[in-house]
């Protein structure tokens, strides 16, 4: 057991934990941040994606000790107050969720994508999102949601 | 498990789960706080009672609607939301008949202490059964509002109308909240509402028939929604359960001490062994330590090699009940076959797993001898019964609440995870959260049945004159041919299944339709007729013909074939649970893989309740069908799964999603049927037929395997 401190959604949070415990468990069980989901625990579904120092990572494969002192953003940390991000709003408007269990991972991944590449081609979106499983197979609306967000931010930048 | 459970786990005409959770516990041995406030409770038939609100509120199973004195309106149903859009469509149905804006309403789903028992959320029954009931209750409430206002204002009810949740007349306003405060109604109400209040006609729909944003979408995109695996209770522990190393293995001995030494609660009760600890990490460690002490007795178990032959060898011929063998015959099949040009073929399909992205999960909490379980099940009342049975409780001592859940697809009918969580919570004296691992979900959830088929037919010109179809184990959904054939024999044999099997999206219809629609293509070839023309020539079901034509038109079927080496087109159609699907597919076979270049679906499920949701359901269902058609196959040997992980069991992903078009045929004149299942049944045969067009290879088993010519 050791004490680990992580900047999560702009708050400094710390917990006592074995060093090899997955970040996913710490978020959900110690900090009550249940928006990040378990789907497989082995890097195959990406439902557990969070941003670690702005990079999308599978939190199920990330030991808590490896993020000591780093910044972690989860789905709960994207909106500011009641204000959804453009991407979150696009998922609402383009019906990007069926059961919604994959949605947090999808949105976190696409947030990182749109930040490094605000106007991705369809192929670039597919490359970035392909590791994410949606078992409801709502892929077409997921793709449409990301494209809608890109279009809207282009329009608001213009 | 008791026989009545077995029956309860079935649905008419469907192959449903035969086995429930197998625990025999030894068990060494509040009133629900209602969230319904003061107001009126309305049944579907228009009966009304006053609800005083708070803990003493008596919500009975027949209550459909609660009109709060505070202006709140709540629709109550025992249905669940697993991503299929039921919550939104139920809301639309109520808003339509109440004449209120959809945001004025909330929908309370699946809480055995609060909502009516609407049976399983399965078999695409929500649309045809629950939606009409909700509409009737809402229309009754509206009628009551009008009549009460008319009486108060001394006017004729026919002069009054409800707009935006109130009757307004000459500066006076009478709303549902006002109605809820009219307590004297209690006694007189039953006579106030006439039977058979009219529902709004489809052509006048304002809320139904529209694409409404998904209810709860905001909670989903912000991570705020709590799925069953997210429920947290004070002092809650996390559980894990020991699984046998192989199917059929029996526990001989186990030592719980190593787990307890690690600080976990450890319990053994019969075959059940589990741990609960402050974190899931500690629970896993404790279980691992315990599992190393476990001794098992294993038994022989068949393998997935040669599964079709295995099923035929283990066919049960005893007839009877919904689950037994059956045979139907009309006309003179043998005579007609003898006189016709005949063809025969056999087909197979493997077990597949639902793999909902959220594995089975439950949080169980005891308050003395009362049990509450939050869990993702499609059968809340059935699971309550299973809990009551397992813990020897009366039905009102067990409460099952189903938060909107992360996918089911027919895979979450049973209550094993609820029972396991409750057993752990009982041992721990604290609430316990249990979420199956992905490996558990693959191995220990039930499977879609594997199946084998034999088809024989006789043709004369372009007409089928005899049809002889035998199905081994898929279930009986869509087993009868929808084509017009004078002499038909259909036989069904359930088989001893090596794996635990149960419901799945579309269940038996998928296999029965795969075999039939590929065979239809083979017959078309024998007749020398285009596959579309051949189907139309043998159909008198206008709606099935219409989806075939609609898909073919959009696809440009007549010019879309003969695309050259290794590229080809296929068509298939089907009918099940009141809805009709036709799919045209174009594929390219490269090396040993099949790439889908284009898919066009045409679908008719009667009057459309919510086109956006319908489209999403069809597309998701079709893409899910691509997985079972092209890549999914559970393999097992020696009692173990050989491919029970996402890495080894490839599921559809974004990259393989083909360009798709969906044609919706709206039938305002026809009662709406469910849509979440039927589209899947035409996917695999359309692809198999396209592979034949591309390569000349007839593929008769799933997943499709083809080689470029
Ligand atoms: S839960 Fe982390 S990748 Fe699936
Ligand atoms: S919406 Fe259900 S898993 Fe993606």
mmCIF file of C-alpha atoms in Angstrom, chain A residues 9-158:
data_model
loop_
_atom_site.group_PDB
_atom_site.id
_atom_site.type_symbol
_atom_site.label_atom_id
_atom_site.label_comp_id
_atom_site.label_asym_id
_atom_site.label_seq_id
_atom_site.Cartn_x
_atom_site.Cartn_y
_atom_site.Cartn_z
ATOM 1 C CA UNK A 9 -10.653 16.574 -13.604
ATOM 2 C CA UNK A 10 -8.670 19.493 -12.197
ATOM 3 C CA UNK A 11 -8.957 18.299 -8.592
ATOM 4 C CA UNK A 12 -6.047 16.890 -6.654
ATOM 5 C CA UNK A 13 -7.192 13.535 -5.302
ATOM 6 C CA UNK A 14 -5.252 10.959 -3.377
ATOM 7 C CA UNK A 15 -5.787 7.415 -2.221
ATOM 8 C CA UNK A 16 -4.074 4.569 -0.416
ATOM 9 C CA UNK A 17 -3.640 1.736 -2.851
ATOM 10 C CA UNK A 18 -1.466 -1.147 -3.920
ATOM 11 C CA UNK A 19 0.704 0.221 -6.734
ATOM 12 C CA UNK A 20 -0.479 -2.233 -9.371
ATOM 13 C CA UNK A 21 -4.179 -1.552 -8.903
ATOM 14 C CA UNK A 22 -5.794 -0.374 -12.178
ATOM 15 C CA UNK A 23 -6.612 3.303 -12.472
ATOM 16 C CA UNK A 24 -10.080 2.196 -13.623
ATOM 17 C CA UNK A 25 -10.797 0.664 -10.203
ATOM 18 C CA UNK A 26 -9.429 3.665 -8.340
ATOM 19 C CA UNK A 27 -11.593 6.093 -10.332
ATOM 20 C CA UNK A 28 -14.730 4.050 -9.844
ATOM 21 C CA UNK A 29 -14.321 2.687 -6.344
ATOM 22 C CA UNK A 30 -12.254 5.287 -4.501
ATOM 23 C CA UNK A 31 -13.428 8.470 -6.190
ATOM 24 C CA UNK A 32 -16.958 7.505 -7.249
ATOM 25 C CA UNK A 33 -16.205 8.447 -10.862
ATOM 26 C CA UNK A 34 -18.275 5.678 -12.389
ATOM 27 C CA UNK A 35 -18.589 7.322 -15.808
ATOM 28 C CA UNK A 36 -15.502 5.388 -16.900
ATOM 29 C CA UNK A 37 -16.594 1.859 -17.743
ATOM 30 C CA UNK A 38 -15.229 -1.655 -17.509
ATOM 31 C CA UNK A 39 -15.787 -3.720 -20.634
ATOM 32 C CA UNK A 40 -12.972 -6.279 -20.717
ATOM 33 C CA UNK A 41 -10.045 -5.317 -18.513
ATOM 34 C CA UNK A 42 -7.581 -6.207 -21.246
ATOM 35 C CA UNK A 43 -7.328 -3.303 -23.633
ATOM 36 C CA UNK A 44 -9.743 -4.715 -26.209
ATOM 37 C CA UNK A 45 -12.863 -2.572 -25.907
ATOM 38 C CA UNK A 46 -11.655 0.868 -24.774
ATOM 39 C CA UNK A 47 -14.802 1.550 -22.773
ATOM 40 C CA UNK A 48 -12.411 2.576 -19.982
ATOM 41 C CA UNK A 49 -10.622 5.295 -21.947
ATOM 42 C CA UNK A 50 -9.481 8.374 -20.033
ATOM 43 C CA UNK A 51 -7.047 11.158 -20.885
ATOM 44 C CA UNK A 52 -3.721 10.941 -19.125
ATOM 45 C CA UNK A 53 -1.807 14.145 -19.665
ATOM 46 C CA UNK A 54 -4.170 14.664 -22.626
ATOM 47 C CA UNK A 55 -3.437 11.283 -24.222
ATOM 48 C CA UNK A 56 -6.251 8.701 -24.491
ATOM 49 C CA UNK A 57 -5.348 5.583 -22.501
ATOM 50 C CA UNK A 58 -7.075 2.393 -21.391
ATOM 51 C CA UNK A 59 -7.461 2.927 -17.653
ATOM 52 C CA UNK A 60 -7.953 -0.813 -17.081
ATOM 53 C CA UNK A 61 -4.325 -1.381 -18.123
ATOM 54 C CA UNK A 62 -2.929 1.618 -16.278
ATOM 55 C CA UNK A 63 -1.549 0.898 -12.791
ATOM 56 C CA UNK A 64 -2.271 3.694 -10.347
ATOM 57 C CA UNK A 65 1.443 4.026 -9.606
ATOM 58 C CA UNK A 66 2.139 5.006 -13.219
ATOM 59 C CA UNK A 67 -0.012 8.150 -13.041
ATOM 60 C CA UNK A 68 1.299 9.549 -9.768
ATOM 61 C CA UNK A 69 1.379 13.336 -10.069
ATOM 62 C CA UNK A 70 -0.110 13.293 -13.577
ATOM 63 C CA UNK A 71 -3.351 14.745 -14.811
ATOM 64 C CA UNK A 72 -6.295 12.506 -15.629
ATOM 65 C CA UNK A 73 -9.473 13.623 -17.367
ATOM 66 C CA UNK A 74 -12.544 11.402 -17.291
ATOM 67 C CA UNK A 75 -15.916 11.795 -18.972
ATOM 68 C CA UNK A 76 -17.134 13.671 -15.893
ATOM 69 C CA UNK A 77 -14.440 16.305 -16.408
ATOM 70 C CA UNK A 78 -15.319 17.398 -19.936
ATOM 71 C CA UNK A 79 -18.404 19.607 -19.567
ATOM 72 C CA UNK A 80 -18.066 22.867 -17.712
ATOM 73 C CA UNK A 81 -20.973 22.981 -15.326
ATOM 74 C CA UNK A 82 -24.145 22.546 -17.344
ATOM 75 C CA UNK A 83 -22.384 23.411 -20.572
ATOM 76 C CA UNK A 84 -21.757 20.313 -22.662
ATOM 77 C CA UNK A 85 -18.773 20.277 -24.970
ATOM 78 C CA UNK A 86 -19.475 20.526 -28.701
ATOM 79 C CA UNK A 87 -18.722 16.832 -28.976
ATOM 80 C CA UNK A 88 -21.029 15.822 -26.130
ATOM 81 C CA UNK A 89 -23.805 17.910 -27.646
ATOM 82 C CA UNK A 90 -23.174 16.275 -31.010
ATOM 83 C CA UNK A 91 -23.585 12.824 -29.441
ATOM 84 C CA UNK A 92 -26.939 13.987 -28.061
ATOM 85 C CA UNK A 93 -28.074 15.545 -31.334
ATOM 86 C CA UNK A 94 -26.876 12.801 -33.675
ATOM 87 C CA UNK A 95 -28.193 10.024 -31.413
ATOM 88 C CA UNK A 96 -24.696 8.681 -30.836
ATOM 89 C CA UNK A 97 -25.692 6.408 -27.950
ATOM 90 C CA UNK A 98 -27.955 3.375 -27.832
ATOM 91 C CA UNK A 99 -27.352 1.814 -24.426
ATOM 92 C CA UNK A 100 -24.588 4.390 -23.978
ATOM 93 C CA UNK A 101 -22.195 2.091 -22.161
ATOM 94 C CA UNK A 102 -19.443 2.645 -24.739
ATOM 95 C CA UNK A 103 -20.187 6.351 -25.051
ATOM 96 C CA UNK A 104 -17.840 7.686 -22.380
ATOM 97 C CA UNK A 105 -14.882 5.942 -23.989
ATOM 98 C CA UNK A 106 -15.948 7.084 -27.434
ATOM 99 C CA UNK A 107 -16.313 10.713 -26.357
ATOM 100 C CA UNK A 108 -13.031 10.801 -24.465
ATOM 101 C CA UNK A 109 -11.201 9.293 -27.456
ATOM 102 C CA UNK A 110 -12.819 11.663 -29.944
ATOM 103 C CA UNK A 111 -12.105 14.624 -27.661
ATOM 104 C CA UNK A 112 -8.406 13.826 -27.975
ATOM 105 C CA UNK A 113 -8.732 13.269 -31.717
ATOM 106 C CA UNK A 114 -10.458 16.596 -32.349
ATOM 107 C CA UNK A 115 -7.955 18.402 -30.213
ATOM 108 C CA UNK A 116 -4.958 17.195 -32.208
ATOM 109 C CA UNK A 117 -6.820 17.193 -35.518
ATOM 110 C CA UNK A 118 -9.875 19.477 -35.475
ATOM 111 C CA UNK A 119 -10.976 18.510 -38.989
ATOM 112 C CA UNK A 120 -10.232 14.825 -39.318
ATOM 113 C CA UNK A 121 -11.062 12.931 -42.481
ATOM 114 C CA UNK A 122 -13.476 10.041 -42.188
ATOM 115 C CA UNK A 123 -10.555 7.621 -42.454
ATOM 116 C CA UNK A 124 -8.777 9.389 -39.610
ATOM 117 C CA UNK A 125 -11.872 9.131 -37.424
ATOM 118 C CA UNK A 126 -12.199 5.441 -38.238
ATOM 119 C CA UNK A 127 -8.530 4.879 -37.357
ATOM 120 C CA UNK A 128 -8.883 6.632 -34.021
ATOM 121 C CA UNK A 129 -12.206 5.077 -33.038
ATOM 122 C CA UNK A 130 -11.753 1.559 -34.370
ATOM 123 C CA UNK A 131 -10.293 0.157 -31.127
ATOM 124 C CA UNK A 132 -13.572 1.059 -29.394
ATOM 125 C CA UNK A 133 -16.266 -1.578 -29.255
ATOM 126 C CA UNK A 134 -19.901 -0.609 -29.399
ATOM 127 C CA UNK A 135 -21.832 -3.804 -28.867
ATOM 128 C CA UNK A 136 -25.088 -2.088 -29.809
ATOM 129 C CA UNK A 137 -23.231 -1.556 -33.096
ATOM 130 C CA UNK A 138 -24.320 2.063 -33.258
ATOM 131 C CA UNK A 139 -21.209 2.827 -35.276
ATOM 132 C CA UNK A 140 -22.908 4.895 -37.934
ATOM 133 C CA UNK A 141 -24.363 7.342 -35.445
ATOM 134 C CA UNK A 142 -21.091 7.432 -33.521
ATOM 135 C CA UNK A 143 -19.280 8.386 -36.697
ATOM 136 C CA UNK A 144 -21.989 10.928 -37.496
ATOM 137 C CA UNK A 145 -21.654 12.436 -34.009
ATOM 138 C CA UNK A 146 -17.909 12.967 -34.350
ATOM 139 C CA UNK A 147 -18.339 14.430 -37.821
ATOM 140 C CA UNK A 148 -21.090 16.726 -36.604
ATOM 141 C CA UNK A 149 -18.868 18.016 -33.818
ATOM 142 C CA UNK A 150 -16.030 18.674 -36.268
ATOM 143 C CA UNK A 151 -18.385 20.555 -38.609
ATOM 144 C CA UNK A 152 -19.818 22.620 -35.784
ATOM 145 C CA UNK A 153 -16.459 23.646 -34.423
ATOM 146 C CA UNK A 154 -15.306 24.565 -37.917
ATOM 147 C CA UNK A 155 -18.414 26.716 -38.341
ATOM 148 C CA UNK A 156 -17.878 28.440 -35.010
ATOM 149 C CA UNK A 157 -14.192 29.060 -35.754
ATOM 150 C CA UNK A 158 -14.955 30.563 -39.152
#
